[in-house]
GROMACS .gro file of C-alpha atoms in nm:
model
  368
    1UNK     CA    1  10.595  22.071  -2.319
    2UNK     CA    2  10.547  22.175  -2.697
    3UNK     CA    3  10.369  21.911  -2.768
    4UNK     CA    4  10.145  21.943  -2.480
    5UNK     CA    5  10.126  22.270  -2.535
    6UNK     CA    6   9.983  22.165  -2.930
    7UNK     CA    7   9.770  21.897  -2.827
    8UNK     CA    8   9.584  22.171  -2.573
    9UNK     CA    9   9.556  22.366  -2.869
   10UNK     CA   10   9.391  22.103  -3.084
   11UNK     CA   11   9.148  22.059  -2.794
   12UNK     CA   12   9.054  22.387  -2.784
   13UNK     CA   13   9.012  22.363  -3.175
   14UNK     CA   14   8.805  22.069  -3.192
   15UNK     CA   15   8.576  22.194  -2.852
   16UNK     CA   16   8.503  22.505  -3.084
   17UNK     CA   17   8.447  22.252  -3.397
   18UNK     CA   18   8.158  22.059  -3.191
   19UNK     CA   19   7.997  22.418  -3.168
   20UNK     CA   20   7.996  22.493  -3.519
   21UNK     CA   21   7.856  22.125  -3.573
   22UNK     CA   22   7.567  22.206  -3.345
   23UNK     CA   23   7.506  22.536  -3.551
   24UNK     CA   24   7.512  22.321  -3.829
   25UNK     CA   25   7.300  22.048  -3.663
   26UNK     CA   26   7.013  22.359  -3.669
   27UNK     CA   27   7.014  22.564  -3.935
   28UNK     CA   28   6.752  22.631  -4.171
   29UNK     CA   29   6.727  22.347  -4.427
   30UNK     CA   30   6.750  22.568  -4.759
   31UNK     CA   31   6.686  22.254  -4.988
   32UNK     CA   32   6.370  22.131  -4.807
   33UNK     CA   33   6.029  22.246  -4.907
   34UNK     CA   34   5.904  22.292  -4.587
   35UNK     CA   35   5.876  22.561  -4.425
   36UNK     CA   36   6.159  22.596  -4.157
   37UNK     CA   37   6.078  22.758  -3.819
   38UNK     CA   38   6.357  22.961  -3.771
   39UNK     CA   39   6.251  23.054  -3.393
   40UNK     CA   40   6.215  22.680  -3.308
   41UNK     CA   41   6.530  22.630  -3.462
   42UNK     CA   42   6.722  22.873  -3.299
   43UNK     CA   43   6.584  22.796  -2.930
   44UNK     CA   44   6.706  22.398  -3.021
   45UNK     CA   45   7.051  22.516  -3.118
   46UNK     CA   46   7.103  22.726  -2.797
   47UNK     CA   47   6.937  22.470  -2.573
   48UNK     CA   48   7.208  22.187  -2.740
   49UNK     CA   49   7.507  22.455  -2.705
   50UNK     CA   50   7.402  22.542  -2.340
   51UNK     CA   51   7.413  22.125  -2.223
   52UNK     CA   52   7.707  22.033  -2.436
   53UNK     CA   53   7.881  22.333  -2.254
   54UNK     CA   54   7.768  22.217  -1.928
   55UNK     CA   55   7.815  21.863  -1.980
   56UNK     CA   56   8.189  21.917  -2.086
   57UNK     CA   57   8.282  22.139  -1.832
   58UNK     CA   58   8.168  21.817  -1.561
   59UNK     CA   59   8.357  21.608  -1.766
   60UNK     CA   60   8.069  21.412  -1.881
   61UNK     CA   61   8.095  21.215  -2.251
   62UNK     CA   62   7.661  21.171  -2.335
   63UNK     CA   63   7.385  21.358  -2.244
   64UNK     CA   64   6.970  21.318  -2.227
   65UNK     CA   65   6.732  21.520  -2.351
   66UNK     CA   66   6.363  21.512  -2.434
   67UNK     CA   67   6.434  21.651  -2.730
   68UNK     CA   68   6.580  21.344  -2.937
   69UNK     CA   69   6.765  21.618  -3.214
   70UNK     CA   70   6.933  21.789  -2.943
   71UNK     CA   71   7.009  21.457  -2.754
   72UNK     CA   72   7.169  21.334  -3.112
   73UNK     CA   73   7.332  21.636  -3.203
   74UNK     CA   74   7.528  21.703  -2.818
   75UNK     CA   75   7.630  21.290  -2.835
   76UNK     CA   76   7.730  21.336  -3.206
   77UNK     CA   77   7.954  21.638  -3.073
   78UNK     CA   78   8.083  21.414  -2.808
   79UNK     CA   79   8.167  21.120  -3.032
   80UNK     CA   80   8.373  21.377  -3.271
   81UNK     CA   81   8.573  21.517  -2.962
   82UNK     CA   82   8.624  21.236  -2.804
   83UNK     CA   83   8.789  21.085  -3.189
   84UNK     CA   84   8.955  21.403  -3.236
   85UNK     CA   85   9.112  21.426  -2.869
   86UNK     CA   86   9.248  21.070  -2.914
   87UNK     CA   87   9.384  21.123  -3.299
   88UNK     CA   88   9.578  21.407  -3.165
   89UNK     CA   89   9.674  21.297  -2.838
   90UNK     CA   90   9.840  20.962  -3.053
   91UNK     CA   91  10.017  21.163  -3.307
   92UNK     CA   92  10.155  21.420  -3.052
   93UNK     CA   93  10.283  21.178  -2.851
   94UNK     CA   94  10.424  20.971  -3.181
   95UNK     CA   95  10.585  21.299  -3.320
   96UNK     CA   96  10.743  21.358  -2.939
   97UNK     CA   97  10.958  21.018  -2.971
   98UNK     CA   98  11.057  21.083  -3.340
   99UNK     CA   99  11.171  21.423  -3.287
  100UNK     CA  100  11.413  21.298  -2.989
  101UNK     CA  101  11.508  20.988  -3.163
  102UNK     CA  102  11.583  21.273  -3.488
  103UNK     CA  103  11.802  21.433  -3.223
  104UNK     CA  104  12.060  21.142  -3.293
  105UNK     CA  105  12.052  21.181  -3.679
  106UNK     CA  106  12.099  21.547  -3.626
  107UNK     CA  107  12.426  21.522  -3.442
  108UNK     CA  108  12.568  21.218  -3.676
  109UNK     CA  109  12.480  21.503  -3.923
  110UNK     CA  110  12.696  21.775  -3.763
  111UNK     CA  111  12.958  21.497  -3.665
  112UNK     CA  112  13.023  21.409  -4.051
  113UNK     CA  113  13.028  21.781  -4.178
  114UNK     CA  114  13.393  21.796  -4.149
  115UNK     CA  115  13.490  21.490  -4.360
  116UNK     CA  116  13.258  21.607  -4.633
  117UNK     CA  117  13.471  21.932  -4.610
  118UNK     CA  118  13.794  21.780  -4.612
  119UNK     CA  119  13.695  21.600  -4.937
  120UNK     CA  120  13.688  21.936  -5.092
  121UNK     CA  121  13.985  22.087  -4.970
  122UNK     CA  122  14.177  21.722  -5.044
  123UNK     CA  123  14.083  21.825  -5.399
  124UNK     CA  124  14.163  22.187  -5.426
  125UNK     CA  125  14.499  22.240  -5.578
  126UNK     CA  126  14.503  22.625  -5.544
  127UNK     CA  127  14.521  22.658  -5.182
  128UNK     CA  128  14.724  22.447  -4.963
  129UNK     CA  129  14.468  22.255  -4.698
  130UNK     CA  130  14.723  22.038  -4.571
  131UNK     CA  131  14.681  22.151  -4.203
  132UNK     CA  132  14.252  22.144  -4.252
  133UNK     CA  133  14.322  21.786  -4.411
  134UNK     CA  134  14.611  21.657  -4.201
  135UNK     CA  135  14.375  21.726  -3.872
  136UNK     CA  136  14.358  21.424  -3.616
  137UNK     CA  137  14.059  21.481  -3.530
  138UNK     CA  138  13.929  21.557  -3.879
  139UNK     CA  139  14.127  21.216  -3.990
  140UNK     CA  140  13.980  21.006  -3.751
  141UNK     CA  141  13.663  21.148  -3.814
  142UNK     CA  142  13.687  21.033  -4.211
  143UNK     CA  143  13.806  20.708  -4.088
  144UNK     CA  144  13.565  20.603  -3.863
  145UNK     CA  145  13.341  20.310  -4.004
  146UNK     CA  146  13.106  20.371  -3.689
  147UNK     CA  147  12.982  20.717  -3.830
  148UNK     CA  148  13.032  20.604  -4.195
  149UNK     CA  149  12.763  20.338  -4.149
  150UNK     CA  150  12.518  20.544  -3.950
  151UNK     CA  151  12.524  20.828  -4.170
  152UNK     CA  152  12.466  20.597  -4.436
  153UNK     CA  153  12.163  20.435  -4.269
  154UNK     CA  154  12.017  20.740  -4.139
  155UNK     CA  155  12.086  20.975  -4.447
  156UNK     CA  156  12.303  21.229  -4.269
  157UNK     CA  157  12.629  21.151  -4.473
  158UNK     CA  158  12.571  21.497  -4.726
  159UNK     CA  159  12.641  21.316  -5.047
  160UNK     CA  160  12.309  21.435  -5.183
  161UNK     CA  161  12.366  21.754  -5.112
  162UNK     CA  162  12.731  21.844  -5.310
  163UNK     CA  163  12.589  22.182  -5.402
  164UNK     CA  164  12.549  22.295  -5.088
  165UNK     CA  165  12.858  22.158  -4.902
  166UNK     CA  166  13.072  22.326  -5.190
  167UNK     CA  167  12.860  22.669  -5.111
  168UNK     CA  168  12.970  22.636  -4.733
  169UNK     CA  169  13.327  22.518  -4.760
  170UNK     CA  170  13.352  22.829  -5.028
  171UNK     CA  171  13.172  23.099  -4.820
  172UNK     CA  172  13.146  22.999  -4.471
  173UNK     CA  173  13.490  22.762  -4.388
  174UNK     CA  174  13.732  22.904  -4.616
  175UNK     CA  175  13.620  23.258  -4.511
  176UNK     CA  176  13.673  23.224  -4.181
  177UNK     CA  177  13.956  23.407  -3.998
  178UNK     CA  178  14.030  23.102  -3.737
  179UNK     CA  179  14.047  22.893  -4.051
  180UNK     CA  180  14.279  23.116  -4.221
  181UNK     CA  181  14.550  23.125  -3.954
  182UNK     CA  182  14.524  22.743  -3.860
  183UNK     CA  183  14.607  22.680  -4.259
  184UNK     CA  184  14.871  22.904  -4.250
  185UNK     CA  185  15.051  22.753  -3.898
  186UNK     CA  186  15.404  22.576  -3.967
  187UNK     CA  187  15.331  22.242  -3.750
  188UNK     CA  188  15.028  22.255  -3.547
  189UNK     CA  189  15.027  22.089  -3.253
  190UNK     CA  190  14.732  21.831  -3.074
  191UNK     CA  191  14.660  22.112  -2.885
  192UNK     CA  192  14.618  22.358  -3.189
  193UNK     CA  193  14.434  22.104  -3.361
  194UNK     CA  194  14.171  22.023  -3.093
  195UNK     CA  195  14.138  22.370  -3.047
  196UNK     CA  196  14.063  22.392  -3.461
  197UNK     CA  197  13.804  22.155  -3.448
  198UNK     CA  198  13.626  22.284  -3.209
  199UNK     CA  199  13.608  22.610  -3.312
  200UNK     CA  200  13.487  22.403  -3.680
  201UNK     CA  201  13.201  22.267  -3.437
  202UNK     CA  202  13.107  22.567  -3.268
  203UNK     CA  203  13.178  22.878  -3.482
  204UNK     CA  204  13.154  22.756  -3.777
  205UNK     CA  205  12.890  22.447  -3.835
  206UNK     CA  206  12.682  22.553  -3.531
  207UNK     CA  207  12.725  22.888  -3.476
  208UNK     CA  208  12.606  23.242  -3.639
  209UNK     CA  209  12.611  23.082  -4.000
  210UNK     CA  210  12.414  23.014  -4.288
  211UNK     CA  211  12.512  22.646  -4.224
  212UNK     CA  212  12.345  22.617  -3.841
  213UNK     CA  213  12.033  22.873  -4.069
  214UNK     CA  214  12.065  22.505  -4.252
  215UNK     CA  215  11.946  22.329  -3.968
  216UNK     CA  216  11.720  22.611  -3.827
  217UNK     CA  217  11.477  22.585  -4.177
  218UNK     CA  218  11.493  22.172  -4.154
  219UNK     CA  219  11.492  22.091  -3.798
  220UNK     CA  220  11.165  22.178  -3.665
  221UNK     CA  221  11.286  22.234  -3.256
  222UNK     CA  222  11.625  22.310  -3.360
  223UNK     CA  223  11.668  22.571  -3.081
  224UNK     CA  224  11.604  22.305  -2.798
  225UNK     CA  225  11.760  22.019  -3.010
  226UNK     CA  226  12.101  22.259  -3.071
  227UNK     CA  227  12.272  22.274  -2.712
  228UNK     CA  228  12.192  21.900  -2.725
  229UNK     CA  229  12.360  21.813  -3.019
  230UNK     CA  230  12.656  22.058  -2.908
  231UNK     CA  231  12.666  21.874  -2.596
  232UNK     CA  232  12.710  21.543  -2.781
  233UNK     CA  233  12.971  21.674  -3.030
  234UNK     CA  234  13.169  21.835  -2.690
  235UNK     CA  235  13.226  21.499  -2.594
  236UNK     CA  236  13.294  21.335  -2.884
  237UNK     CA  237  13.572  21.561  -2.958
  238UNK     CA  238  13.705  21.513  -2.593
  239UNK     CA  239  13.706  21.111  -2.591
  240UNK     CA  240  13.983  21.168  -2.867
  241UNK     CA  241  14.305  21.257  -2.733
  242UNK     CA  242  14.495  21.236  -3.127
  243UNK     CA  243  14.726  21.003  -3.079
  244UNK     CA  244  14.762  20.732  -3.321
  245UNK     CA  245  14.643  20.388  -3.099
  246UNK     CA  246  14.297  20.591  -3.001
  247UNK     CA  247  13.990  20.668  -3.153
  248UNK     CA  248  13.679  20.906  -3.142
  249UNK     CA  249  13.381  20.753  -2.941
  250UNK     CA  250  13.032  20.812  -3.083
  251UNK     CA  251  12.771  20.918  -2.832
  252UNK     CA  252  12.467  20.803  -2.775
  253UNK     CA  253  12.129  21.049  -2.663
  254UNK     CA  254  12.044  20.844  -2.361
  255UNK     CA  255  12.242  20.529  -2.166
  256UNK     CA  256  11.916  20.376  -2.161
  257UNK     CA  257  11.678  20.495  -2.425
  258UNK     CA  258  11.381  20.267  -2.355
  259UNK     CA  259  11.392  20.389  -2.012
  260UNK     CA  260  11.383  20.729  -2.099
  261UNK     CA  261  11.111  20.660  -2.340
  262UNK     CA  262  10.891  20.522  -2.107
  263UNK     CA  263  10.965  20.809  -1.897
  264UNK     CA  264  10.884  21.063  -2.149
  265UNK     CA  265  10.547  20.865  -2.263
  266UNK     CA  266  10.454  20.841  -1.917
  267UNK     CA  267  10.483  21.215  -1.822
  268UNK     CA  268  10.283  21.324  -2.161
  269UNK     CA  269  10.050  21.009  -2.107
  270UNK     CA  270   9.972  21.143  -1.703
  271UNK     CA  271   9.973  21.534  -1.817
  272UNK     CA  272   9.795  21.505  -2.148
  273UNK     CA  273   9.505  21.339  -1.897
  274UNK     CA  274   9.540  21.511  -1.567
  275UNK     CA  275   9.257  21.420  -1.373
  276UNK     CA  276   8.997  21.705  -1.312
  277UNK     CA  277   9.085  21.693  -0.908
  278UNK     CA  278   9.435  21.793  -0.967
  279UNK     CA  279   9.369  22.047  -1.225
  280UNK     CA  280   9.115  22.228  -0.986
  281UNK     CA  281   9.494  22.199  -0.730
  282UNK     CA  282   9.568  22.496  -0.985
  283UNK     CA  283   9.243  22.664  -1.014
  284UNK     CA  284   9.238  22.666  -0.628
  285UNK     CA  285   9.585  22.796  -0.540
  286UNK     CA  286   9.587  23.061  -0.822
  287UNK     CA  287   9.380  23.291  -0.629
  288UNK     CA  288   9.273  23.607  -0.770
  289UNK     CA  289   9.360  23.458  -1.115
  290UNK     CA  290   9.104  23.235  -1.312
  291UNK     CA  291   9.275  22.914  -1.456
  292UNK     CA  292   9.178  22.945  -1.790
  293UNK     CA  293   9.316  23.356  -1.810
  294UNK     CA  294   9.662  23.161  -1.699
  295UNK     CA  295   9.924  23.187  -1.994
  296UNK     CA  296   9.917  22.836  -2.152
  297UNK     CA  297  10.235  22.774  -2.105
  298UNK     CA  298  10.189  22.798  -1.736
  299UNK     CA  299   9.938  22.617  -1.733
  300UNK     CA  300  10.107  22.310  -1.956
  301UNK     CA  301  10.425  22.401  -1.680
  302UNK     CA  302  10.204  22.320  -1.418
  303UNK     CA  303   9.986  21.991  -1.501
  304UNK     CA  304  10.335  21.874  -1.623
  305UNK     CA  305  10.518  21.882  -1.291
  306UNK     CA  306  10.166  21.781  -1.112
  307UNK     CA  307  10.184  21.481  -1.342
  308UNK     CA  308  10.576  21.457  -1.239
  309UNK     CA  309  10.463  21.458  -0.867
  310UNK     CA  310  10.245  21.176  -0.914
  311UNK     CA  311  10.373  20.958  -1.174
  312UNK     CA  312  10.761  20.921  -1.049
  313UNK     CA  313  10.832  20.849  -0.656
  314UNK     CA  314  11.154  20.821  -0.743
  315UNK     CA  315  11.236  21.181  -0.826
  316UNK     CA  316  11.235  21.437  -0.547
  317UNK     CA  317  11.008  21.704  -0.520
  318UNK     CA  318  11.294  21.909  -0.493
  319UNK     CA  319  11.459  21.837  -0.845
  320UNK     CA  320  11.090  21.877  -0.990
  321UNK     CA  321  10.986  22.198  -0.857
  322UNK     CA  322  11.309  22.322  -1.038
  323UNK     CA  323  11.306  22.168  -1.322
  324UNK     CA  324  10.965  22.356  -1.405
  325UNK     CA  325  11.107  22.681  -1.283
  326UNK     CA  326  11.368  22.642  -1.542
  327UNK     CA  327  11.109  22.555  -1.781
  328UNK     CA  328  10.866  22.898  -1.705
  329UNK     CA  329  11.164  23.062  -1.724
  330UNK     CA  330  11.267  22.962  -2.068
  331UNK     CA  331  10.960  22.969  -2.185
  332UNK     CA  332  10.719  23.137  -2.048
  333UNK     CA  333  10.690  23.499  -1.940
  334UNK     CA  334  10.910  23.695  -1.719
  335UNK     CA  335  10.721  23.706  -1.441
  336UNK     CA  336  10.607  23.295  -1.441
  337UNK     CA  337  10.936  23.190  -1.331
  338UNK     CA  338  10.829  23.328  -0.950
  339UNK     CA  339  10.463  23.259  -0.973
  340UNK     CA  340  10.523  22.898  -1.084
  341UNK     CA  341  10.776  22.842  -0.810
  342UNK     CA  342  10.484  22.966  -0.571
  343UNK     CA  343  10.230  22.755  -0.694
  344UNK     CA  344  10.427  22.440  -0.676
  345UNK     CA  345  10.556  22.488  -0.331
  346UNK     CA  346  10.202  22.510  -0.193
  347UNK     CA  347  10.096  22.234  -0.421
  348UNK     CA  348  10.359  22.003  -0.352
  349UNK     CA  349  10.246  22.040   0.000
  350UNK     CA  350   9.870  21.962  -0.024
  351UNK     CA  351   9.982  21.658  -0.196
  352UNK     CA  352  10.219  21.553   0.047
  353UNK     CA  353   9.998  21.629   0.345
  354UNK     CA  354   9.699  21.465   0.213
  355UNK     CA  355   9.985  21.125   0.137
  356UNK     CA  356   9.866  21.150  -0.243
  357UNK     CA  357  10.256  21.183  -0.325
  358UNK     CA  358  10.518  20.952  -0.117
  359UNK     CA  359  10.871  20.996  -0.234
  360UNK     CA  360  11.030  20.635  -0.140
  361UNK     CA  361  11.433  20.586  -0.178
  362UNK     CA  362  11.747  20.713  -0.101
  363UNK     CA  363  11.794  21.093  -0.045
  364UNK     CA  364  11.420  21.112  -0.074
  365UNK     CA  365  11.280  21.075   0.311
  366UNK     CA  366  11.415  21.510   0.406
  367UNK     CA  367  11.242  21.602   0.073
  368UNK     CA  368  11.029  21.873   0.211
   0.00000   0.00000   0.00000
């Protein structure tokens, strides 16, 4: 939906770029010694702003015109949106994948925090770290070549960065209370331990801290990315139960990434391009409101989960329609959550009735 919700700004950049180019296209040459009509100049630039208008509006990508300057000027316009639109469209869509592919590196990140730390408390002979060092969880952690050799290949291992991981073990782990009284238990037990390291994951790494700030000011959709990467490091610590003949699993984002990535280029492929029949669906069933005085984000909510409709029989309408409730509600504001949830529903409908959308599978015949 960000991305979307970019790539419609671009568009609405580069639409407002092709009027400034026709501007340009008729102002007064300033370096030519002839003299410029000014009146004749200004009646070509309005008639070229007035046809490109129209002509984009219908969705058309040339014009005519008697007038072979405005003719060239309105194509020219078309030519650079058309160039633009495409450039952007690609690199949204590029930047999409990489940022959930990034997702990965993030948690690998997170995951080998704690055996960077336990380096540093192995090697501070003021304070006693046996409990922080002696950690199963923390141990296996250190131990496992898995995570060793994809922090290495993705860069997330922290070696480049002693500096900081001293300044965090210093102010942020050794400070903490929950830290404190785990060092200072006789013989903690799995249970105390477990309960350590997740309070190391949650509190501490990603929690109110200048170390999740860390990942805040480097990880561009760090807010969305960070219940996902909790999520992974939840179950990571739960396929462990610390006894000596098991072993931490490493998770992966998706059982089946190139499915999901076909998904997810789909969906931005099918909403990016929504067909001007389905975006009038909105226009029409908005009422008293005019589509383009919509909030964006509704707007991006709605094309999306149009696009969804279309694109994937396989999902129900059902699971859809909430899905992009959730999604006005997160995002958008607090009254889209009940007006996007209207919209749909009589949307859904129309496309159902007219047999534009057929849901085919199991659990998806009473899908009304």
């Amino acid at each position: 939906m960000q991305s979307l919700f970019a790539l419609e700004q671009c568009k609405e950049a580069n639409y407002e770029l092709c009027l400034e180019q026709i501007t340009d296209a008729f102002a007064p040459d300033l370096n030519s010694m002839e003299v410029q009509d000014k009146v004749a100049l200004n009646l070509q630039k309005k008639t070229a702003t007035k046809l490109f208008e129209k002509a984009f509006k219908q969705g058309d990508t040339s014009v005519d015109h008697e007038d072979p300057r405005i003719k060239k000027a309105v194509n020219e316009c078309f030519i650079f949106y058309s160039k633009a639109a495409k450039k952007d469209t690609d690199f949204f869509l590029k930047n999409t994948i990489s940022e959930i592919e990034k997702i990965y590196d993030h948690y690998i990140a997170v995951l080998s925090l704690p055996p960077a730390f336990a380096e540093l408390a192995e090697a501070d002979k003021k304070v006693s770290h046996k409990n922080f060092v002696n950690n199963a969880w923390i141990n296996t952690l250190r131990h496992h070549e898995g995570l060793r050799k994809d922090a290495l290949k993705l860069g997330r291992h922290w070696q480049d960065k002693p500096d900081k991981i001293k300044g965090w073990f210093r102010d942020v782990v050794r400070q903490d209370n929950e830290y404190l009284n785990y060092l200072d238990k006789k013989s903690p037990t799995l249970d105390d331990q477990k309960k350590f390291i997740n309070h190391l994951f949650k509190k501490v790494i990603l929690g109110k801290t200048v170390i999740n700030e860390f990942f805040e000011e480097e990880v561009l959709r760090w807010a969305e990315d960070l219940e996902i990467v909790k999520g992974l490091v939840e179950k990571t610590v739960k396929s462990y139960n610390g006894e000596p003949n098991s072993t931490i699993q490493l998770h992966t984002l998706s059982i089946n990434w190139e499915e999901d990535r076909e998904f997810v280029e789909k969906l931005y492929n099918k909403a990016s391009d929504l067909e001007q029949p389905y975006r009038d669906l909105i226009a029409n069933n908005t009422r008293n409101w005019e589509v383009d005085r919509l909030p964006l984000t509704d707007r991006m909510i709605l094309e999306m989960a149009i696009a969804e409709l279309l694109e994937f029989p396989g999902i129900p309408v059902k699971v859809t329609i909430n899905e992009y409730i959730e999604l006005a509600k997160n995002y958008s504001t607090p009254k889209s959550r009940q007006f996007i949830n209207g919209i749909l529903d009589v949307i859904a409908k129309e496309l159902k009735d007219t047999g534009v959308v057929k849901k085919s599978g199991r659990g998806l015949m009473d899908n009304k």
